[in-house]
Tab-separated table of N, CA and C in Angstrom:
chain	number	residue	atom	x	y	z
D	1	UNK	N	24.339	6.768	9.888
D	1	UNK	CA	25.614	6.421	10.478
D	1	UNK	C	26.457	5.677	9.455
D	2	UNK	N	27.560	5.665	9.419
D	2	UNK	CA	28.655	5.552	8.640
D	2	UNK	C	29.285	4.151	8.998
D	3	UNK	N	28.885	3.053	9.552
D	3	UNK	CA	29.225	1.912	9.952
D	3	UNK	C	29.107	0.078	9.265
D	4	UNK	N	29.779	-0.394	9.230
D	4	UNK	CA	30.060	-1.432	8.355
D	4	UNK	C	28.771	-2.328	8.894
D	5	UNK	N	27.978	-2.936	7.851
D	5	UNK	CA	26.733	-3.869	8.572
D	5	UNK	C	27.377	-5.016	9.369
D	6	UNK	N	26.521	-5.189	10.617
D	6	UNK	CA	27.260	-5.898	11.407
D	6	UNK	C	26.500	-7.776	11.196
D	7	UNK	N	27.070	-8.111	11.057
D	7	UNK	CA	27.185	-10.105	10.726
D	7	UNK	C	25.682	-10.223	11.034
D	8	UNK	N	25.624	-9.502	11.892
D	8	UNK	CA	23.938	-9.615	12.929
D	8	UNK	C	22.769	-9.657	11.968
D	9	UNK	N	23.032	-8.549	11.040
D	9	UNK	CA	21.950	-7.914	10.350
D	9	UNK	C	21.939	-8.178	8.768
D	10	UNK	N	22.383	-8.915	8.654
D	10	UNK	CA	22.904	-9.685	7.533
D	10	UNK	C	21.250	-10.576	7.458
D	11	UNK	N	20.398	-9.966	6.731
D	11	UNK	CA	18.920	-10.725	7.262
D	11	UNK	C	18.168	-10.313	5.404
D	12	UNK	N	18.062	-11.220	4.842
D	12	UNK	CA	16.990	-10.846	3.766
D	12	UNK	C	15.801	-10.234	3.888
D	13	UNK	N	15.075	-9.501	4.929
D	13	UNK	CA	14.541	-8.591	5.336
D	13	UNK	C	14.850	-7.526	5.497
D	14	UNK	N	16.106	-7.241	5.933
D	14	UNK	CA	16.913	-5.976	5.974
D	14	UNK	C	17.858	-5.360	5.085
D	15	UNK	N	17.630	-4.073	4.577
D	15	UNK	CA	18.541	-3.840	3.339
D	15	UNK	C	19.347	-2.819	4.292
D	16	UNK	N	20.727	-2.906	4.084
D	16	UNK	CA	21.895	-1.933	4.107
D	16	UNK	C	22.100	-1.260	3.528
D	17	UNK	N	22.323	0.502	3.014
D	17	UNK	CA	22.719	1.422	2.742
D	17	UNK	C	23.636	2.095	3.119
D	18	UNK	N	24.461	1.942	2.329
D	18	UNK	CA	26.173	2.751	2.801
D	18	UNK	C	25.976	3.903	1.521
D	19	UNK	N	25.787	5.506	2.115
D	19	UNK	CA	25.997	6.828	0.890
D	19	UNK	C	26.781	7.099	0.532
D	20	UNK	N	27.624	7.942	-0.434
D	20	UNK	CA	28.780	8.926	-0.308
D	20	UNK	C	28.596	9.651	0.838
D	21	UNK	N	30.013	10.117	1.646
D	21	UNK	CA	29.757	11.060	2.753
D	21	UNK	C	28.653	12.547	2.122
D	22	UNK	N	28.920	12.926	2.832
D	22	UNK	CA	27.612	14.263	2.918
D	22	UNK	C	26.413	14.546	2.016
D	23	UNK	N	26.231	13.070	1.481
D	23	UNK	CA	24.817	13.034	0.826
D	23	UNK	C	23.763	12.864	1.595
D	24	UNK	N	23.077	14.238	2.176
D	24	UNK	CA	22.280	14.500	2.848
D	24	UNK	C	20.550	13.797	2.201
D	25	UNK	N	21.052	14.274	0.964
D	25	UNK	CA	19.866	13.794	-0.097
D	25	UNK	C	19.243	12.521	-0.157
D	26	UNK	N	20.058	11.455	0.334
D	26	UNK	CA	19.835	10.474	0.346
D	26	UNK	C	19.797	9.644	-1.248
D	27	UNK	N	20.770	9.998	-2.452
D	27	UNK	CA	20.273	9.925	-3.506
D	27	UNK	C	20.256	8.263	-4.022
D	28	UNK	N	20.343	7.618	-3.597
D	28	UNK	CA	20.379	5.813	-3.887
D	28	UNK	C	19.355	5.706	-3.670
D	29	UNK	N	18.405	6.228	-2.636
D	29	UNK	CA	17.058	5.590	-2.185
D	29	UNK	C	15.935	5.991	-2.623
D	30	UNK	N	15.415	5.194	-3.275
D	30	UNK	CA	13.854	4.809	-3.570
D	30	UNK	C	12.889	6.062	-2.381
D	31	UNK	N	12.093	7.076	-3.453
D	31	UNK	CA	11.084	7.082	-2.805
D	31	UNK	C	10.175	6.621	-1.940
D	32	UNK	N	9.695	6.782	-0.101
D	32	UNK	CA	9.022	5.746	-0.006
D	32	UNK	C	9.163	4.396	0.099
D	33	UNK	N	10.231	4.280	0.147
D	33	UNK	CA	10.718	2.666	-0.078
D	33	UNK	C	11.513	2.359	1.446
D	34	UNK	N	11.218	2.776	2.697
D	34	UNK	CA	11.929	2.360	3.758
D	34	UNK	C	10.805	2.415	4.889
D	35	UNK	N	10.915	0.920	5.400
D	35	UNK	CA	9.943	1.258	6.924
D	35	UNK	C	10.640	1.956	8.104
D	36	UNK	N	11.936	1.978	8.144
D	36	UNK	CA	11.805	2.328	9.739
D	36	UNK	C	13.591	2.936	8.801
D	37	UNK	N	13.781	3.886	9.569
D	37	UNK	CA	15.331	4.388	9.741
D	37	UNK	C	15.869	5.080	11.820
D	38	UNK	N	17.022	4.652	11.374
D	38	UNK	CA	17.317	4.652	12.674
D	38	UNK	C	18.763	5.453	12.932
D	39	UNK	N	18.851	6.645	13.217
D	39	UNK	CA	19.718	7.552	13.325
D	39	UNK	C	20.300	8.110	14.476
D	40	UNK	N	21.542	7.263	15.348
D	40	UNK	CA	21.837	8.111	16.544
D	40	UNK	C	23.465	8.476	16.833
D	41	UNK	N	23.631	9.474	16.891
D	41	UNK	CA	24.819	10.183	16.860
D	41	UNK	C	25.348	10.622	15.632
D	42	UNK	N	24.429	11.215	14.823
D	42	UNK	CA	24.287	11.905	13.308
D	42	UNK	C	24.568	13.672	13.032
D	43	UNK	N	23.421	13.486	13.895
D	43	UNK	CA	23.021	14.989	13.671
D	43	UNK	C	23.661	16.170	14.517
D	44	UNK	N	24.360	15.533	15.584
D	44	UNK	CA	25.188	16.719	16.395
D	44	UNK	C	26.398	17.307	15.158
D	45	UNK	N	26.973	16.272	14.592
D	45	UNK	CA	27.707	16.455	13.893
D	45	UNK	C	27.700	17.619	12.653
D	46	UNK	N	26.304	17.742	12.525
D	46	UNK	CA	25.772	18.275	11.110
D	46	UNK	C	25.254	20.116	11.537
D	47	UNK	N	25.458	20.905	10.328
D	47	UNK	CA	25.210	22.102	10.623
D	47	UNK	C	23.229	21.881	10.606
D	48	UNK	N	22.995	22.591	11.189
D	48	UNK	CA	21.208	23.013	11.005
D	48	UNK	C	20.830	23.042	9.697
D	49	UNK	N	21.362	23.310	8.673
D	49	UNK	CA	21.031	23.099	7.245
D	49	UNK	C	21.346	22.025	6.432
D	50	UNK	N	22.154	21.196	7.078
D	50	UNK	CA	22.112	19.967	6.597
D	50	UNK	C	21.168	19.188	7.604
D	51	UNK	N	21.019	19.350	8.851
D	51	UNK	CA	20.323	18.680	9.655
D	51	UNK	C	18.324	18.520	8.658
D	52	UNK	N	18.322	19.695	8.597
D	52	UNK	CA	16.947	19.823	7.784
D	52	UNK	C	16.874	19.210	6.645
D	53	UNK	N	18.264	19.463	5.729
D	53	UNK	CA	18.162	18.494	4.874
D	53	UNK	C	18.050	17.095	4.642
D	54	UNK	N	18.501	16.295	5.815
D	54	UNK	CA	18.715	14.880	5.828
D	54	UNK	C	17.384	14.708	6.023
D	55	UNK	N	16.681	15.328	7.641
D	55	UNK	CA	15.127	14.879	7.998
D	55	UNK	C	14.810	15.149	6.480
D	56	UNK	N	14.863	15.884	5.684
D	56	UNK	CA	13.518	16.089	4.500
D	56	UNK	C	13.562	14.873	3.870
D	57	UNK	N	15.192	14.030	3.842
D	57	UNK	CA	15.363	13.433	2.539
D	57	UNK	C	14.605	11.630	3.322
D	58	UNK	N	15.203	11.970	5.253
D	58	UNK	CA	14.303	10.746	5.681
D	58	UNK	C	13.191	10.656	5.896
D	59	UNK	N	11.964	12.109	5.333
D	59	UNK	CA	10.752	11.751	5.279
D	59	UNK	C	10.572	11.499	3.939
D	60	UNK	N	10.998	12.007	3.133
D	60	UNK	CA	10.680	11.224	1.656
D	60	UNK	C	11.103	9.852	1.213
D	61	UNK	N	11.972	9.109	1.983
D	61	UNK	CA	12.097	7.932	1.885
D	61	UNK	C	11.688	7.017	2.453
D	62	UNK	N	11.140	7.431	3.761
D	62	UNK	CA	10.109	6.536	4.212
D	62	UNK	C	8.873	6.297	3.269
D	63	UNK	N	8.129	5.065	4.117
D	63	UNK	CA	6.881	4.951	3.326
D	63	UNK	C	5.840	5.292	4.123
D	64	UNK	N	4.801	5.736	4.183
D	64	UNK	CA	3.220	6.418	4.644
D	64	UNK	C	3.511	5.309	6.387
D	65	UNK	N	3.116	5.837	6.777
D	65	UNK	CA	3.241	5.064	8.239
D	65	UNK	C	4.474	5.049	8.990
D	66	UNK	N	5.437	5.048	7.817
D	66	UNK	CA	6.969	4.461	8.628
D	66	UNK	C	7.168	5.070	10.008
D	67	UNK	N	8.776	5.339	10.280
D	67	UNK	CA	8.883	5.806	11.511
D	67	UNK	C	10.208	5.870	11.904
D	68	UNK	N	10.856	6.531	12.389
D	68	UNK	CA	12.593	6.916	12.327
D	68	UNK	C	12.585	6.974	13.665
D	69	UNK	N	14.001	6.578	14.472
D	69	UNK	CA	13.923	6.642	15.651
D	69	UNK	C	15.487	7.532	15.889
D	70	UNK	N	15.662	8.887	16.125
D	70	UNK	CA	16.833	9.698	15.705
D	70	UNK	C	17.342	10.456	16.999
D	71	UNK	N	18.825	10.746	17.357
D	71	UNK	CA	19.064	11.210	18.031
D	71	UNK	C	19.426	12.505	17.771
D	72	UNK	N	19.319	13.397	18.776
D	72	UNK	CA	19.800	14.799	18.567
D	72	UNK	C	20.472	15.198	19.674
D	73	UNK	N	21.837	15.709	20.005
D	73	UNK	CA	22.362	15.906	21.289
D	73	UNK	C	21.893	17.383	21.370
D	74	UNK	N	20.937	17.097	22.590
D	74	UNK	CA	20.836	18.008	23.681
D	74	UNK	C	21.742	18.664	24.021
D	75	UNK	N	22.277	19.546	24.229
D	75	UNK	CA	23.334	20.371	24.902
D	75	UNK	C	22.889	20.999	26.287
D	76	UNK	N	21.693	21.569	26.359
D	76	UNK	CA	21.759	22.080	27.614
D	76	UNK	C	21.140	21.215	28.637
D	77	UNK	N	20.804	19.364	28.197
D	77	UNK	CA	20.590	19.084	29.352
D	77	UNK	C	22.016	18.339	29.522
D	78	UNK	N	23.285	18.507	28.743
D	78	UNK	CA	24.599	18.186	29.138
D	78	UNK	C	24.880	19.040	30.345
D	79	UNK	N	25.629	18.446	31.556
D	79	UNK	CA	25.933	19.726	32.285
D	79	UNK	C	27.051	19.920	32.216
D	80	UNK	N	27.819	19.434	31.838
D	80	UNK	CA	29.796	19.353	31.323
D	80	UNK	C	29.570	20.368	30.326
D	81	UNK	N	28.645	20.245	29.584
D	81	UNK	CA	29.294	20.988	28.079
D	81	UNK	C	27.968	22.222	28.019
D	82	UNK	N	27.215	22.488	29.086
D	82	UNK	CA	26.331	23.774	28.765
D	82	UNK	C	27.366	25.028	28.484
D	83	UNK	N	28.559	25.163	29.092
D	83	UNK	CA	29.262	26.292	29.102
D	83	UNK	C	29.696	26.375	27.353
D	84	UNK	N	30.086	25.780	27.348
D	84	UNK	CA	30.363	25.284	25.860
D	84	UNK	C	29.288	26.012	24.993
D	85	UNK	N	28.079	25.388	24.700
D	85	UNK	CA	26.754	25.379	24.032
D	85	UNK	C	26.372	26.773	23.697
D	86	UNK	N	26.599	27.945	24.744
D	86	UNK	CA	26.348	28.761	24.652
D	86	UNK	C	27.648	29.503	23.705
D	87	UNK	N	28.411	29.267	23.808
D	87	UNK	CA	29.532	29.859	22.441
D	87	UNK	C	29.353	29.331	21.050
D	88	UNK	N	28.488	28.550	20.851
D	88	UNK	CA	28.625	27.239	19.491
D	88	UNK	C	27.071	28.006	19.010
D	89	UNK	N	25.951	28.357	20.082
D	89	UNK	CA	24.309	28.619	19.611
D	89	UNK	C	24.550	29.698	18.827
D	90	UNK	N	25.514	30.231	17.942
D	90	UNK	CA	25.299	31.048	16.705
D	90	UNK	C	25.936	30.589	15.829
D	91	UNK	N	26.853	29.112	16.401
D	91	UNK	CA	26.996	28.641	14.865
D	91	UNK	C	26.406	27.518	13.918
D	92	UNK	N	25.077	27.355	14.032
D	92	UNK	CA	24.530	26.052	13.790
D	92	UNK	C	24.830	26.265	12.422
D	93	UNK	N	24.842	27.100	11.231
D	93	UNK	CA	25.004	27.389	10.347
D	93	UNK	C	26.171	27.148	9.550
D	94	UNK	N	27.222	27.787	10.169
D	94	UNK	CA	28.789	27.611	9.829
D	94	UNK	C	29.524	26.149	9.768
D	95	UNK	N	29.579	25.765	8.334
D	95	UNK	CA	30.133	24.656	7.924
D	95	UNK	C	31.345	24.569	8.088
D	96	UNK	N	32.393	25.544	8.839
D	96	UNK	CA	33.463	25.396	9.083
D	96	UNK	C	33.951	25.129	10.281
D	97	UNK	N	32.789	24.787	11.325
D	97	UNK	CA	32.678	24.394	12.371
D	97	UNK	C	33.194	22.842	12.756
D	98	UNK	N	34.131	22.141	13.637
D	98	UNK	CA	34.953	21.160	13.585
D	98	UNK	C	34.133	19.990	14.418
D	99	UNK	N	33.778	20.939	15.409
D	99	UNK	CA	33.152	19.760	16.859
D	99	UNK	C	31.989	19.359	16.318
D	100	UNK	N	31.301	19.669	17.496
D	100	UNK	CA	29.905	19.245	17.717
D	100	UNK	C	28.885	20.899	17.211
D	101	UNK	N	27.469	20.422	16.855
D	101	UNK	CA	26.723	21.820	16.440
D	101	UNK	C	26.152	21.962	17.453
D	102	UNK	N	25.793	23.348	18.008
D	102	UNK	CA	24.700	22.927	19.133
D	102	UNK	C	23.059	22.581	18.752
D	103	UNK	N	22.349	22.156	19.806
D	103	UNK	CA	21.374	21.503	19.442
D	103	UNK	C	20.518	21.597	20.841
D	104	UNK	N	19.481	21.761	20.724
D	104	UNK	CA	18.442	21.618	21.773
D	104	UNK	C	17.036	21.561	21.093
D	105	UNK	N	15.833	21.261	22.054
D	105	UNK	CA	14.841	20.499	22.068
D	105	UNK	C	14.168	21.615	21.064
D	106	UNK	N	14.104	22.256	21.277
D	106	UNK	CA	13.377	23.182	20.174
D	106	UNK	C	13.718	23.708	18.810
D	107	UNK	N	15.120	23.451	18.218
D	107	UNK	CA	15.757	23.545	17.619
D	107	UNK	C	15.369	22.373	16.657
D	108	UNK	N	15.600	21.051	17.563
D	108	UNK	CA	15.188	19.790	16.930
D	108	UNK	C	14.041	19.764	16.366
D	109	UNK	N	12.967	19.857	17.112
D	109	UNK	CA	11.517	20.201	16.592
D	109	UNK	C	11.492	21.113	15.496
D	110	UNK	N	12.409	22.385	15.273
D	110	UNK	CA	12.056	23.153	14.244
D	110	UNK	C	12.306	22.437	13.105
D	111	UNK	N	13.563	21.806	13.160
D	111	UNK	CA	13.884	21.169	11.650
D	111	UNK	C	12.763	19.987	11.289
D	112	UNK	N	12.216	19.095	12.307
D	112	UNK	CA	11.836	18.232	12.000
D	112	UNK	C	10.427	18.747	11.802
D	113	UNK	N	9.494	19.681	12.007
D	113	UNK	CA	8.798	20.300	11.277
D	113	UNK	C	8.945	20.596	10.038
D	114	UNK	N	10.159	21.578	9.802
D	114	UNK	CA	10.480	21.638	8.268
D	114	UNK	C	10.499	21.056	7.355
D	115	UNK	N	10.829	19.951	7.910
D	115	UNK	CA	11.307	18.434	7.053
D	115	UNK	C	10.116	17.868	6.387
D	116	UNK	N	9.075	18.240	6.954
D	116	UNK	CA	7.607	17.872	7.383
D	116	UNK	C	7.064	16.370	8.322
D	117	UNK	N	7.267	16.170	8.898
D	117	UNK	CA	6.613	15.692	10.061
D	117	UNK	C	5.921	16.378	10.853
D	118	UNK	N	4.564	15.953	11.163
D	118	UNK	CA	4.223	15.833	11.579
D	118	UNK	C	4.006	15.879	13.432
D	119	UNK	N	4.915	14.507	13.679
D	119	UNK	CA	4.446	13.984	14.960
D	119	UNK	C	6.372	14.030	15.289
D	120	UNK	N	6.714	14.433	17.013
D	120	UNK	CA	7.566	14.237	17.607
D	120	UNK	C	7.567	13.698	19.311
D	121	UNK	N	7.705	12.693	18.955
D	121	UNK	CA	7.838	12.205	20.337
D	121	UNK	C	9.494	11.880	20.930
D	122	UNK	N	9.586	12.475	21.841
D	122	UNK	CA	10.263	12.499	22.877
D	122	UNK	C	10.939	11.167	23.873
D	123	UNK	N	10.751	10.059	23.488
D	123	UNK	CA	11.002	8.689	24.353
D	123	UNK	C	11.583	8.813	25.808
D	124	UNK	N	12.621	9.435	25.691
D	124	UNK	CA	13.474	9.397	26.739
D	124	UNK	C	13.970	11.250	27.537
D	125	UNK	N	12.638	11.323	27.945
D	125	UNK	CA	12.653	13.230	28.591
D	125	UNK	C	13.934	13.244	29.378
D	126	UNK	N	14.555	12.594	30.190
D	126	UNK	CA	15.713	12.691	31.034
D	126	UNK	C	16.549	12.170	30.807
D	127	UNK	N	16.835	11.598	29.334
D	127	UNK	CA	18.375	11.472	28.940
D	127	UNK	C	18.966	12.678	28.825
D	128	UNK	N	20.234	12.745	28.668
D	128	UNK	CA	21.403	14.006	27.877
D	128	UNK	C	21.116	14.210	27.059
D	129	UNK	N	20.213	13.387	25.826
D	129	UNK	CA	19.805	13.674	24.464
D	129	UNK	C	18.693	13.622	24.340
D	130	UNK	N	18.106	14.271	23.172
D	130	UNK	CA	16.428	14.098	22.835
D	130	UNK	C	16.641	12.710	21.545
D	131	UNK	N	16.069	11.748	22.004
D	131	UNK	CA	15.683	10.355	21.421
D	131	UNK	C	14.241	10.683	20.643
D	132	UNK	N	13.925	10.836	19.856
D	132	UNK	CA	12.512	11.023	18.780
D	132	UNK	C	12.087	10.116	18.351
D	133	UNK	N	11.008	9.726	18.098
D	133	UNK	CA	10.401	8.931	17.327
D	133	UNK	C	9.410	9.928	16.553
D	134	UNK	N	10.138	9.896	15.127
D	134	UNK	CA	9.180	10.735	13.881
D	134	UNK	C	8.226	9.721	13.320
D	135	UNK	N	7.589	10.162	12.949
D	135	UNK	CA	6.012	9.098	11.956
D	135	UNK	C	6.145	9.547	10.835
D	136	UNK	N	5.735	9.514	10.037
D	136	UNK	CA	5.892	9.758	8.426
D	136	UNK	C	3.973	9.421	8.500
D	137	UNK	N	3.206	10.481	8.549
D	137	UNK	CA	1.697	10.353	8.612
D	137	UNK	C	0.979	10.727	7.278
């Protein structure tokens, strides 16, 4: 997320990272060098090929154990915007796409397989969104 550190978190325990926009790569960060990342309202935004790209770059920057806690908007458990979802599910690809990408539960899982993880848990089955908790194992 793209947001100014808030006064809160201002903690010598906690390091802040602000990227260039669409550095999926994550290229400032240390191998391995992050316990926990926390990503929500990211990835709707992002085509499926950058989506894969970011998970790859936030399992290589975690460290052995870590653990990311990431959102992915669900679309078809939206019920406002299922009508929608179904015109957008061939463009996860197309970077010229303005809105939102579509996204659903299996979709999510594919990338975050790719990415290599492992483990996907689900936190919250009956939100609008799939809430994950990835492991870095």
């Amino acid at each position: 997320d793209v947001i100014e550190q808030p006064p809160q978190l201002i903690l010598p325990n906690i390091e802040w990272h602000v990227l260039e926009d669409r550095d999926y790569y994550l290229t400032q960060i240390r191998n391995e060098s992050i316990d926990f990342v926390f990503c929500f309202g990211v990835f709707c935004y992002l085509t499926l090929d950058a989506n894969v790209e970011y998970l790859k770059s936030i399992y290589r920057v975690l460290k052995p154990e870590g653990c990311a806690l990431v959102m992915f908007a669900n679309w078809p458990q939206h019920g406002l915007t299922l009508p929608n979802a179904k015109q957008f599910a061939n463009k996860r690809h197309d970077s010229t796409q303005v809105n939102w990408y579509y996204n659903d539960i299996d979709l999510a899982k594919s990338a975050v397989a790719t990415a290599g993880f492992k483990s996907f848990e689900n936190i919250l089955p009956n939100f609008r969104d799939t809430l994950a908790v990835l492991r870095k194992d």
